[in-house]
XYZ file of C-alpha atoms in Angstrom:
560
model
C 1.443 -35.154 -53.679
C 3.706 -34.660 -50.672
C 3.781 -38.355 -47.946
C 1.573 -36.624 -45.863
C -0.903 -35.596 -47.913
C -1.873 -39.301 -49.134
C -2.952 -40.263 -45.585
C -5.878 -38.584 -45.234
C -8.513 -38.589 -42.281
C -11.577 -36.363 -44.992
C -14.019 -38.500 -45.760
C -17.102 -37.858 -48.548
C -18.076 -34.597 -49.476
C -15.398 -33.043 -47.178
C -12.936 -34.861 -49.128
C -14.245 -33.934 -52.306
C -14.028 -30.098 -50.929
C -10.483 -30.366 -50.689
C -8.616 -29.232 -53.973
C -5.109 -30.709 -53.279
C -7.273 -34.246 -52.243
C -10.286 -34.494 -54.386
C -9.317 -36.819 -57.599
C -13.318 -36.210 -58.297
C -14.452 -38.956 -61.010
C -10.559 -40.802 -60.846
C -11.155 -42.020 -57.197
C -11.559 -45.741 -57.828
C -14.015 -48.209 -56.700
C -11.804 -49.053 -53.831
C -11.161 -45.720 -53.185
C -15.040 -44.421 -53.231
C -15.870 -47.263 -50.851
C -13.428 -46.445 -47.913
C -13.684 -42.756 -48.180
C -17.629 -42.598 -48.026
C -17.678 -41.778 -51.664
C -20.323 -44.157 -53.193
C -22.732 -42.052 -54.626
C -21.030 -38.509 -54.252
C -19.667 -39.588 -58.176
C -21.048 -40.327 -61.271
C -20.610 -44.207 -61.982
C -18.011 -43.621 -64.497
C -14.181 -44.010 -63.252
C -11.516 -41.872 -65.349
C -8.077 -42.061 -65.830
C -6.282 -38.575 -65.238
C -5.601 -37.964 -68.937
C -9.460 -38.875 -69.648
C -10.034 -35.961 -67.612
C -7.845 -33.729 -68.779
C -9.329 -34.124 -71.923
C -12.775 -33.234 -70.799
C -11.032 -30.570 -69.188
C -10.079 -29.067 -72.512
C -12.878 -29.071 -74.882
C -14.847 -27.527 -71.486
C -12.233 -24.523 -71.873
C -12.748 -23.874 -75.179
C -16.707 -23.791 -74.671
C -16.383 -20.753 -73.289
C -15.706 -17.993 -76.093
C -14.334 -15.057 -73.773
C -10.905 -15.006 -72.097
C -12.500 -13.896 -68.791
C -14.910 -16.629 -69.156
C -11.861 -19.005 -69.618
C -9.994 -17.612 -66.417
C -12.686 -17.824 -64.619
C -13.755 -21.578 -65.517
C -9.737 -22.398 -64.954
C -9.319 -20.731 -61.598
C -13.083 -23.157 -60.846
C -11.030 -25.679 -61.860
C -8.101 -24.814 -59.391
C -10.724 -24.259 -56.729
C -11.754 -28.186 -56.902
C -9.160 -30.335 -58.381
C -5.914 -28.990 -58.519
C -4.091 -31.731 -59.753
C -6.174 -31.628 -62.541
C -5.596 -27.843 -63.224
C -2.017 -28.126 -63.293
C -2.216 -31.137 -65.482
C -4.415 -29.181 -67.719
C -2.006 -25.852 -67.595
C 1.320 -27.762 -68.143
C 0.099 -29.684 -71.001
C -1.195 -26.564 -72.832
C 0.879 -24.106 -71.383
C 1.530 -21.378 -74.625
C -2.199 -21.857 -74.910
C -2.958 -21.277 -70.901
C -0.562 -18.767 -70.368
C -2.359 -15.563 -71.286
C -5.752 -16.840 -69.994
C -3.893 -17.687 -66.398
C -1.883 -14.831 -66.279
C -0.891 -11.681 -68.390
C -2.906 -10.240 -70.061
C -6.509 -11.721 -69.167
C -5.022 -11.542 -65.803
C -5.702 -7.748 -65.814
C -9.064 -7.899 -66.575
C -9.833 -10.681 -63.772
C -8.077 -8.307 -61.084
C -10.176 -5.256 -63.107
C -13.234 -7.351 -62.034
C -12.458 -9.118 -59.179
C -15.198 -7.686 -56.449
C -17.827 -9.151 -59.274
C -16.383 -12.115 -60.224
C -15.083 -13.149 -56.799
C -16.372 -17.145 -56.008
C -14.072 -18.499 -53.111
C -11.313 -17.300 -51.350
C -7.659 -18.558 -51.663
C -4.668 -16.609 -50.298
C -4.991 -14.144 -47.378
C -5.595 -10.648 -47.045
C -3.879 -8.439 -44.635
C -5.515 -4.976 -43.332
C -4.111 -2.384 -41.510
C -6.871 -2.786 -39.081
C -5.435 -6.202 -38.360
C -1.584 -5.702 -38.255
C -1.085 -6.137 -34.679
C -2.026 -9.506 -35.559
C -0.110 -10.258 -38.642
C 1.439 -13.737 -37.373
C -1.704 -15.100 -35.722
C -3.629 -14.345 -39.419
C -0.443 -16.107 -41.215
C -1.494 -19.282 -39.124
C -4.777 -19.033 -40.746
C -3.338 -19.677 -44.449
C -4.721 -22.797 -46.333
C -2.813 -26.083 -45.604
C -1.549 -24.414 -42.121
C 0.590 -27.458 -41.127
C 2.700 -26.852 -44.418
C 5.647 -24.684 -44.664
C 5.749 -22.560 -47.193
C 8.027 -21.890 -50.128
C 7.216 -19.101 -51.791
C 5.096 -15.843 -50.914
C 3.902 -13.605 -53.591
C 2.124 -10.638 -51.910
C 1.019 -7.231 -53.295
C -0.570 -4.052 -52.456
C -2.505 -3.720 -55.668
C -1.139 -0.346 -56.683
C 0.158 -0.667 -59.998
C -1.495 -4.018 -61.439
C 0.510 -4.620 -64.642
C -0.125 -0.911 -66.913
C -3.892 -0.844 -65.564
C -3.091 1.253 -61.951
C -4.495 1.076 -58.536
C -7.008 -1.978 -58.470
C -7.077 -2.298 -54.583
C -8.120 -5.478 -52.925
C -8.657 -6.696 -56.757
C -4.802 -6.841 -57.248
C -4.689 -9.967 -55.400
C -5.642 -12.400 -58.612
C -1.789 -11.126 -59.691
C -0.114 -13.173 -56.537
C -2.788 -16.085 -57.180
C -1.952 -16.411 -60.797
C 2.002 -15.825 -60.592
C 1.844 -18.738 -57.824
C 0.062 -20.509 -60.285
C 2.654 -20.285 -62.874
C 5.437 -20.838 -59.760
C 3.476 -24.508 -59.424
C 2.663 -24.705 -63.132
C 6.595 -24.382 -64.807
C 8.718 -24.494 -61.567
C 7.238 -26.998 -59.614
C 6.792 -25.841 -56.477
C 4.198 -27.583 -54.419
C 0.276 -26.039 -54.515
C 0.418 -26.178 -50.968
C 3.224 -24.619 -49.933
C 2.533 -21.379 -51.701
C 0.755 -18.198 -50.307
C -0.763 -15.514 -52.120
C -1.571 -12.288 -50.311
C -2.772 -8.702 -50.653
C -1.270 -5.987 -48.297
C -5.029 -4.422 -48.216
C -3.660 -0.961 -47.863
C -6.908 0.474 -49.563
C -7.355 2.738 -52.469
C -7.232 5.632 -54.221
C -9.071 4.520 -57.342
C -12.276 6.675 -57.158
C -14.221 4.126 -59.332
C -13.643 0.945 -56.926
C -13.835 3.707 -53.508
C -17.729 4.090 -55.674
C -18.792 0.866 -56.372
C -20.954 -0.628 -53.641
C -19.712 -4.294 -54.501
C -15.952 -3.223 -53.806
C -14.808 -6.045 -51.494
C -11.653 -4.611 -50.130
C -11.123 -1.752 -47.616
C -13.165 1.434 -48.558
C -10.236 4.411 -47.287
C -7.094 6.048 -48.974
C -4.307 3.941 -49.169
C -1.926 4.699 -46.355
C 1.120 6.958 -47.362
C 4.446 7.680 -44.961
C 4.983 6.506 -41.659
C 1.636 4.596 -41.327
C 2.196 2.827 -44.980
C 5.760 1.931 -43.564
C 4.924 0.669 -40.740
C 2.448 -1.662 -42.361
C 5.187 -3.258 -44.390
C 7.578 -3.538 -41.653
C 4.772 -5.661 -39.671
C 4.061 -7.542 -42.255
C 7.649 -8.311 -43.055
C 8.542 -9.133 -38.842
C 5.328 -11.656 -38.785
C 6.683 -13.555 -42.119
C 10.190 -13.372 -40.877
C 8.848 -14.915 -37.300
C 6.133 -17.683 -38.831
C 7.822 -18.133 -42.238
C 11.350 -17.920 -42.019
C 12.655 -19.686 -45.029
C 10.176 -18.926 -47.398
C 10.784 -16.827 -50.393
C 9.001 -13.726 -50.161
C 8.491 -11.945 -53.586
C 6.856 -8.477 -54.026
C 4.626 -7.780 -57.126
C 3.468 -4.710 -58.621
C 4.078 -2.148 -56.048
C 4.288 1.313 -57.373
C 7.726 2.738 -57.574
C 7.602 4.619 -54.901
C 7.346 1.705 -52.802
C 9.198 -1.160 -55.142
C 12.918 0.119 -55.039
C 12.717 1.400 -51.241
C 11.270 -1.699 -50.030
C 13.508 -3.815 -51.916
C 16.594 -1.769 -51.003
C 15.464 -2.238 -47.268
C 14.774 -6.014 -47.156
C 16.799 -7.666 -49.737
C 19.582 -8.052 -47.202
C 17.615 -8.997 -44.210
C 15.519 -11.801 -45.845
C 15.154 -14.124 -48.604
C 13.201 -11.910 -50.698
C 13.250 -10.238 -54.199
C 10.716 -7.843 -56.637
C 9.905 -9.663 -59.755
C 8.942 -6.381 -61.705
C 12.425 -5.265 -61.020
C 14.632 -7.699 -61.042
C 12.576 -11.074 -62.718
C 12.083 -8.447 -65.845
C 15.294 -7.691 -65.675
C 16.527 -11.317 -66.079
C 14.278 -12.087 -68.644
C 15.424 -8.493 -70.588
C 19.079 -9.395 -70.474
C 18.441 -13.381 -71.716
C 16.592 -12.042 -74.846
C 19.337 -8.934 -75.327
C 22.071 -12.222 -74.700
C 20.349 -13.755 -77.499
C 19.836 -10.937 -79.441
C 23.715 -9.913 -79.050
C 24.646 -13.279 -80.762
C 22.461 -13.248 -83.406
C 23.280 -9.661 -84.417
C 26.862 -9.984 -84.050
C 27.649 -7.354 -81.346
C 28.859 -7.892 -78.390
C 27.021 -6.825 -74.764
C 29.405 -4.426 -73.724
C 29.471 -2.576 -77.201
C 25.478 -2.162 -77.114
C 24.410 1.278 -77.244
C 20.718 1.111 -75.277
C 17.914 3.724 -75.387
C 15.483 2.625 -72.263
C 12.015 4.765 -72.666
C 10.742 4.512 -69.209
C 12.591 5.787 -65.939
C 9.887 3.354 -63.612
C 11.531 1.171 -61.105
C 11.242 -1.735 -63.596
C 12.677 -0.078 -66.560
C 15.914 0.666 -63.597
C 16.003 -2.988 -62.720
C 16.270 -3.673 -66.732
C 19.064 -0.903 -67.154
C 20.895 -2.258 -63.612
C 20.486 -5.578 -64.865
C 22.440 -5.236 -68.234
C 24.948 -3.056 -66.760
C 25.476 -5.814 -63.583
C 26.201 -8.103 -66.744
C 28.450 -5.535 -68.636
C 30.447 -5.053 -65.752
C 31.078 -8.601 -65.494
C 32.572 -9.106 -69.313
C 35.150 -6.409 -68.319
C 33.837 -2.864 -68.513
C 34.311 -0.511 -65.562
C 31.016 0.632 -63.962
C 31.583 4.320 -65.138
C 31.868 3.096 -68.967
C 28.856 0.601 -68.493
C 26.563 3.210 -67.200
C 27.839 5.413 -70.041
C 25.864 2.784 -72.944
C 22.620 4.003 -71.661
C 20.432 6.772 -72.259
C 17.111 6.685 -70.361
C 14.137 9.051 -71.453
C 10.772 9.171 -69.148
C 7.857 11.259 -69.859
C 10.227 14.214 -69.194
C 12.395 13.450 -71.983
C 16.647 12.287 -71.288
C 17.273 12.128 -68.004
C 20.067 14.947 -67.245
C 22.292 15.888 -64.303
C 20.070 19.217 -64.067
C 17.081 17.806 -63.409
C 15.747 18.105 -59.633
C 12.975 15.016 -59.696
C 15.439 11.867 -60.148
C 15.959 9.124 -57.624
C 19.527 7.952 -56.950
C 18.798 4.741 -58.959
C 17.948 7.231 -61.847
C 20.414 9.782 -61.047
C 23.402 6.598 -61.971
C 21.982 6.921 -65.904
C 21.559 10.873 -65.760
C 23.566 12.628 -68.548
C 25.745 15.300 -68.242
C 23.995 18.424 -69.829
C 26.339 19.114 -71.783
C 26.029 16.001 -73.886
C 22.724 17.254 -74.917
C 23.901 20.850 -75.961
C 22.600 21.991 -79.662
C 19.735 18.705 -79.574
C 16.250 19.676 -80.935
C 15.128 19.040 -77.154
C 15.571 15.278 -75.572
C 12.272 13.349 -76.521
C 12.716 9.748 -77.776
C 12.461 10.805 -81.532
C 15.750 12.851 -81.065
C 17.358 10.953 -78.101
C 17.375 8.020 -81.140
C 18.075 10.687 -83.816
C 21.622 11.670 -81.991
C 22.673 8.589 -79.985
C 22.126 5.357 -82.957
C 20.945 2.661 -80.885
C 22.036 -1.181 -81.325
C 18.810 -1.648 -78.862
C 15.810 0.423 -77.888
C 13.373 -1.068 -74.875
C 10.291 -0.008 -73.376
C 8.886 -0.024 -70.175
C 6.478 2.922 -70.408
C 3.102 1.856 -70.737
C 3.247 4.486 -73.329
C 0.856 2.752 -75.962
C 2.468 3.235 -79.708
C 5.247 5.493 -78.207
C 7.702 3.425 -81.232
C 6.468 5.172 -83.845
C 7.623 4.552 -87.384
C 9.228 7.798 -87.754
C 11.671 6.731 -84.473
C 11.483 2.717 -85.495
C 12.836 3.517 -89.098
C 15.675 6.273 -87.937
C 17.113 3.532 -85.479
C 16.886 1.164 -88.524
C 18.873 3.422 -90.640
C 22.295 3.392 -88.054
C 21.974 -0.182 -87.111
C 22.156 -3.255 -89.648
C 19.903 -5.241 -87.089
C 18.038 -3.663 -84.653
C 17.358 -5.073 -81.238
C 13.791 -3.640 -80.172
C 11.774 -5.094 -76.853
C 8.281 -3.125 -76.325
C 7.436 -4.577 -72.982
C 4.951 -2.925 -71.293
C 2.112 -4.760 -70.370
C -0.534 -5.602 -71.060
C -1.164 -5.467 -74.857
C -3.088 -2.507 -74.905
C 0.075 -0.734 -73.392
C 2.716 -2.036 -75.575
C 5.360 0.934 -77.508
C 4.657 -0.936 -80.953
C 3.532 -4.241 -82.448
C 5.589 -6.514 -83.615
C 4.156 -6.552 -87.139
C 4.912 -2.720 -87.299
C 8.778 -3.414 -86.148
C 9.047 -6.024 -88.579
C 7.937 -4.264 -91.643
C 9.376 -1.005 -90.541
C 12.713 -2.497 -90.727
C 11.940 -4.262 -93.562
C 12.653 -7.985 -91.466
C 15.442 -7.126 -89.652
C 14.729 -6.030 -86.014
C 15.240 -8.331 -83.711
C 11.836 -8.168 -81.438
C 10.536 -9.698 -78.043
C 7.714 -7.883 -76.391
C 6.190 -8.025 -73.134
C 2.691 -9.836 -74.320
C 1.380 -12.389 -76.329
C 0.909 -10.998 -80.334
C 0.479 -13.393 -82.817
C 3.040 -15.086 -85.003
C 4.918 -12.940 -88.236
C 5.009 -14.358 -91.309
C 8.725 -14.533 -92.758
C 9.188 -15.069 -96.198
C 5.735 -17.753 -96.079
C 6.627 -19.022 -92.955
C 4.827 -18.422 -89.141
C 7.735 -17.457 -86.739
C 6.659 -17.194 -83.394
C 7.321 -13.676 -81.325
C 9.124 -13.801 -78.675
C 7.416 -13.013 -75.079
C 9.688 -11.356 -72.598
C 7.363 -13.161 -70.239
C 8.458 -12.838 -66.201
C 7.421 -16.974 -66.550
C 11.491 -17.714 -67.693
C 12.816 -16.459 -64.854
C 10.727 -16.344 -61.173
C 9.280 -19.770 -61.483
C 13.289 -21.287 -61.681
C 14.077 -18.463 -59.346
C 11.627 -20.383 -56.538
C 13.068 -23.659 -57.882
C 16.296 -22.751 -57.103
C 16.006 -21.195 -53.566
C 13.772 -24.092 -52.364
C 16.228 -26.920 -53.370
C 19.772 -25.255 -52.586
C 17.952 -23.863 -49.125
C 19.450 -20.327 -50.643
C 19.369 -17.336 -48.003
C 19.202 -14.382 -49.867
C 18.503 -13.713 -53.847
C 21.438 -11.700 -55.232
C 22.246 -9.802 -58.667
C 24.575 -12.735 -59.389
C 22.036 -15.407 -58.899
C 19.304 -13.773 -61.511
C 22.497 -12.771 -64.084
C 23.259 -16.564 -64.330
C 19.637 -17.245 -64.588
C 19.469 -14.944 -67.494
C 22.197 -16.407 -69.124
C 20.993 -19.216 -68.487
C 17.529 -18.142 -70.420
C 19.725 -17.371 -73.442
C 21.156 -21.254 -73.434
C 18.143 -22.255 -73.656
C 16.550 -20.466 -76.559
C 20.233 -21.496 -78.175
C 19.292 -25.348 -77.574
C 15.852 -24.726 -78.724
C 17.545 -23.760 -82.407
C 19.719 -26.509 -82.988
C 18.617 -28.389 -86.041
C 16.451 -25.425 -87.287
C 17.538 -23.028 -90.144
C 14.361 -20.607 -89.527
C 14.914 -17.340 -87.775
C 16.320 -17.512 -84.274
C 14.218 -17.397 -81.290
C 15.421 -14.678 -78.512
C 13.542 -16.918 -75.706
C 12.892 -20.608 -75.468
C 9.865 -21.631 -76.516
C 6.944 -21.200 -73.686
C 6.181 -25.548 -74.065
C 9.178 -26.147 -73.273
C 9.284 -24.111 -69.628
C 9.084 -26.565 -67.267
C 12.309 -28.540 -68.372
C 13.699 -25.441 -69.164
C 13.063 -24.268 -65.554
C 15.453 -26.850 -64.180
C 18.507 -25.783 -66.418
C 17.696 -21.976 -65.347
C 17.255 -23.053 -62.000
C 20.335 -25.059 -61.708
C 22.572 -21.757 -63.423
C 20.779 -19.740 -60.150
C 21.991 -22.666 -57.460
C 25.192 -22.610 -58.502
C 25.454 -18.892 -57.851
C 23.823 -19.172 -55.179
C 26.700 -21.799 -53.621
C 29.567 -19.268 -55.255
C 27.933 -16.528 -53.848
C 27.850 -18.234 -50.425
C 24.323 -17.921 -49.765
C 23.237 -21.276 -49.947
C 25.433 -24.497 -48.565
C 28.318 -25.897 -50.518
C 26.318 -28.488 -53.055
C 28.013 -30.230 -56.336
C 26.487 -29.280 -59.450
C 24.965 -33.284 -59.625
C 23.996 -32.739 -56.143
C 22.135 -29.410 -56.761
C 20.678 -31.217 -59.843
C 19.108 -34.104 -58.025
C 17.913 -31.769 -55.068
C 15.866 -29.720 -58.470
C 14.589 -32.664 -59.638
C 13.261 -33.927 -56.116
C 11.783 -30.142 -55.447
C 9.546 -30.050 -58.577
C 6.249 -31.478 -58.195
C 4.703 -33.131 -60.495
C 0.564 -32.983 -60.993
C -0.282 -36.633 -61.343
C -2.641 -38.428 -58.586
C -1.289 -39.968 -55.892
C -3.097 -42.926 -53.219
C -5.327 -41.386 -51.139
C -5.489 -43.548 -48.400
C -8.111 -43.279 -45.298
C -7.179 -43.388 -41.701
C -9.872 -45.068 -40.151
């Protein structure tokens, strides 16, 4: 805990209400007897790894994910330090119970399972008051370093969950703490409570948020900009990071404010990070080289953009002109190829639009034939098209390419292009896979081989990491290129020493030491860049290791 947190003037029960204070059964004798604690506790005193372990086998009493999220964000709600402990220490295990994909069923059910508040939430109603609301957040006398705020439109591949979208800022902050180490209390969840269009929450009379149509045009815009003004007037230095907006909102509103504030869109570019450190990896293994990759994106959203912009940022850099880099892509929506002649494409689309007459004589321009013609080295989805790899496609890209680099990553499970198991056997071992949810382990020739989880968790945790401790201004395309590099280091230092199949990412464990590597690779961009001040690399690496936090119990001293 930060100086002046351990100097406390809560006392008893209100001390035990306080998350980032309460130590519950770990307060000592001492402790308990200056804070007016005698006889809010059981007897029993317990170290914080006693605890942790109590912590544990409570988890796994309950049998349902949701349970488990919801016993785990209880936890958060009373003893943080414990919850982090907890999280860190089991992280591959935690992960998809904190976050993706139980996540979606928490924000799914949030008006019912709702218990305390935590974040805030912003209303149109209330936007003329925007900065005297942001002086309301929890641990007010804090700064704060990161922001994650959303409008609950399109929560991961489930749609418009309204006010209930606001358990995806709570639990990517979460992970922010949990691998990147930035401070509990100087994070801020919030919802943009825009309201909704979902008839089914609009219905329900336990729907907590605001019962109308989401705003659209001026009135929608206008919102943001407020919102935006009161952060950049309270909160100047924070990191403010935009999660699962729809894309008509995502691209414009990052295209507006990523030069005016220290801001980026995880969907768009974290994804994209994390997409180009498994294709780095992936490149090595199989032998060819980025800029000779030959992609097939299915999906035209503004995430499945950020991927294609990502890789072709990167392809630029190892030498080819931007003209031949756009040229390795071929992007198919629900629409099929995207073309020159077709009137519905955004300028970010339009840059990965073939010419029509590269398409003359095809049996139309669906995925089956866009694969058929074109011989992918890689094929990625971002469609929440569920099974949309079939084996038909899967084994025709298989046939052209001696190892076959294939990412399903549309989230959650239920939404992913293929399974891993179905890649694998399709190309009878040798596709080279990472998806964008958990599946469960392949077995290679006897052996369990982890899949690989194009998980947003390698990239925006390090991302906050690296802002906070080089005091970074802005969040550029070079900054989250040398963070996925940096991603693909890793997984190449988690191999050393082991002849089994190469892992595309590092292993999830691993994450928080990991973090500072990826982090440091994004400061020293940041300094090249000239968007943070001149630092050394040690000096860089010292101000990382002094940013992360660390959950472990710290005096709690009173002041009377």
């Amino acid at each position: 805990m930060t100086e002046d947190r351990q100097h406390t003037t809560h006392r008893g029960a209100t001390l035990l209400a306080d998350p980032l204070l309460n130590k519950g059964t770990a307060f000592s004798p001492r402790e308990r007897a200056s804070l007016g604690l005698d006889g809010l506790l059981p007897p029993a005193v317990e170290t914080l790894e006693e605890q942790v372990t109590r912590a544990y086998e409570a988890f796994h009493g309950y049998d349902k994910p949701l349970n488990r999220h919801i016993y785990l964000r209880q936890l958060q709600d009373t003893n943080e330090v414990l919850f982090y402990r907890l999280v860190t220490e089991h992280l591959e295990e935690m992960l998809p119970i904190v976050y993706t994909p139980t996540v979606g069923d928490a924000c799914h059910r949030f008006s019912s399972i709702y218990r305390r508040p935590r974040g805030l939430f912003l209303s149109w109603e209330d936007r003329h008051r925007f900065r005297e609301i942001l002086r309301n957040r929890p641990h007010g006398d804090d700064d704060v370093d990161v922001i994650v705020a959303t409008d609950g439109q399109r929560i991961l591949g489930l749609g418009d969950q309204g006010v209930g979208g606001m358990g995806i800022p709570v639990g990517k902050l979460s992970l922010y703490t949990a691998i990147g180490g930035i401070d509990p209390a100087r994070t801020l969840p919030i919802l943009l409570d825009v309201g909704t269009d979902n008839e089914e929450l609009l219905a329900d009379p336990r729907y907590l948020g605001r019962r109308e149509r989401r705003l659209t045009g001026a009135e929608y815009d206008e919102m943001i900009e407020t919102f935006v003004s009161a952060v950049e007037a309270e909160l100047p230095n924070t990191l403010l990071q935009w999660e699962d907006f729809a894309t008509v909102h995502a691209r414009p509103i990052l295209t507006h404010y990523g030069d005016r504030l220290l801001t980026f869109n995880d969907d768009i570019q974290g994804t994209a990070a994390v997409a180009l450190g498994a294709l780095s990896t992936a490149t090595s293994v199989a032998g060819t080289p980025l800029i000779e990759q030959r992609l097939v994106m299915l999906g035209a959203g503004s995430a499945a953009i950020g991927v294609c912009d990502m890789i072709r940022t990167a392809m630029i850099e190892e030498g080819l002109s931007a003209t031949e880099a756009a040229a390795r892509f071929w992007v198919v929506d629900v629409d099929g190829l995207l073309v020159r002649s077709r009137t519905d494409l955004t300028d970010e689309q339009w840059l990965y639009a073939r010419d029509d007459s590269d398409v003359a004589g095809w049996n139309g321009t669906g995925l089956a034939e866009v694969v058929r013609r074109t011989a992918p080295t890689a094929l990625i989805g971002l469609s929440t098209a569920h099974g949309a790899f079939t084996e038909e496609v899967v084994r025709q890209m298989a046939s052209t390419c001696e190892r076959p680099v294939i990412f399903p990553l549309s989230n959650p499970t239920s939404h992913a292009e293929s399974s891993p198991a179905d890649l694998d056997r399709w190309t009878d071992g040798r596709a080279l896979i990472a998806t964008g949810s958990p599946f469960p382990p392949l077995n290679v020739n006897g052996r369990e081989v982890t899949v690989a989880q194009a998980n947003n968790v390698y990239v925006f945790p390090a991302i906050g990491l690296a802002v906070t401790a080089s005091r970074a201004t802005r969040v550029t395309d070079r900054m989250l290129v040398a963070a996925a590099r940096a991603v693909g280091r890793c997984a190449a230092a988690a191999q050393e020493g082991d002849d089994g199949p190469a892992p595309l990412l590092p292993p999830l464990g691993g994450m928080r030491a990991a973090a500072r590597d990826i982090a440091l690779a994004t400061a020293l961009a940041a300094v090249e860049e000239g968007v943070a001040p001149k630092a050394t690399e040690e000096e860089l690496r010292d101000a990382i290791a002094s940013a992360q936090w660390t959950p472990t119990y710290s005096g709690v001293d009173s002041a009377v």
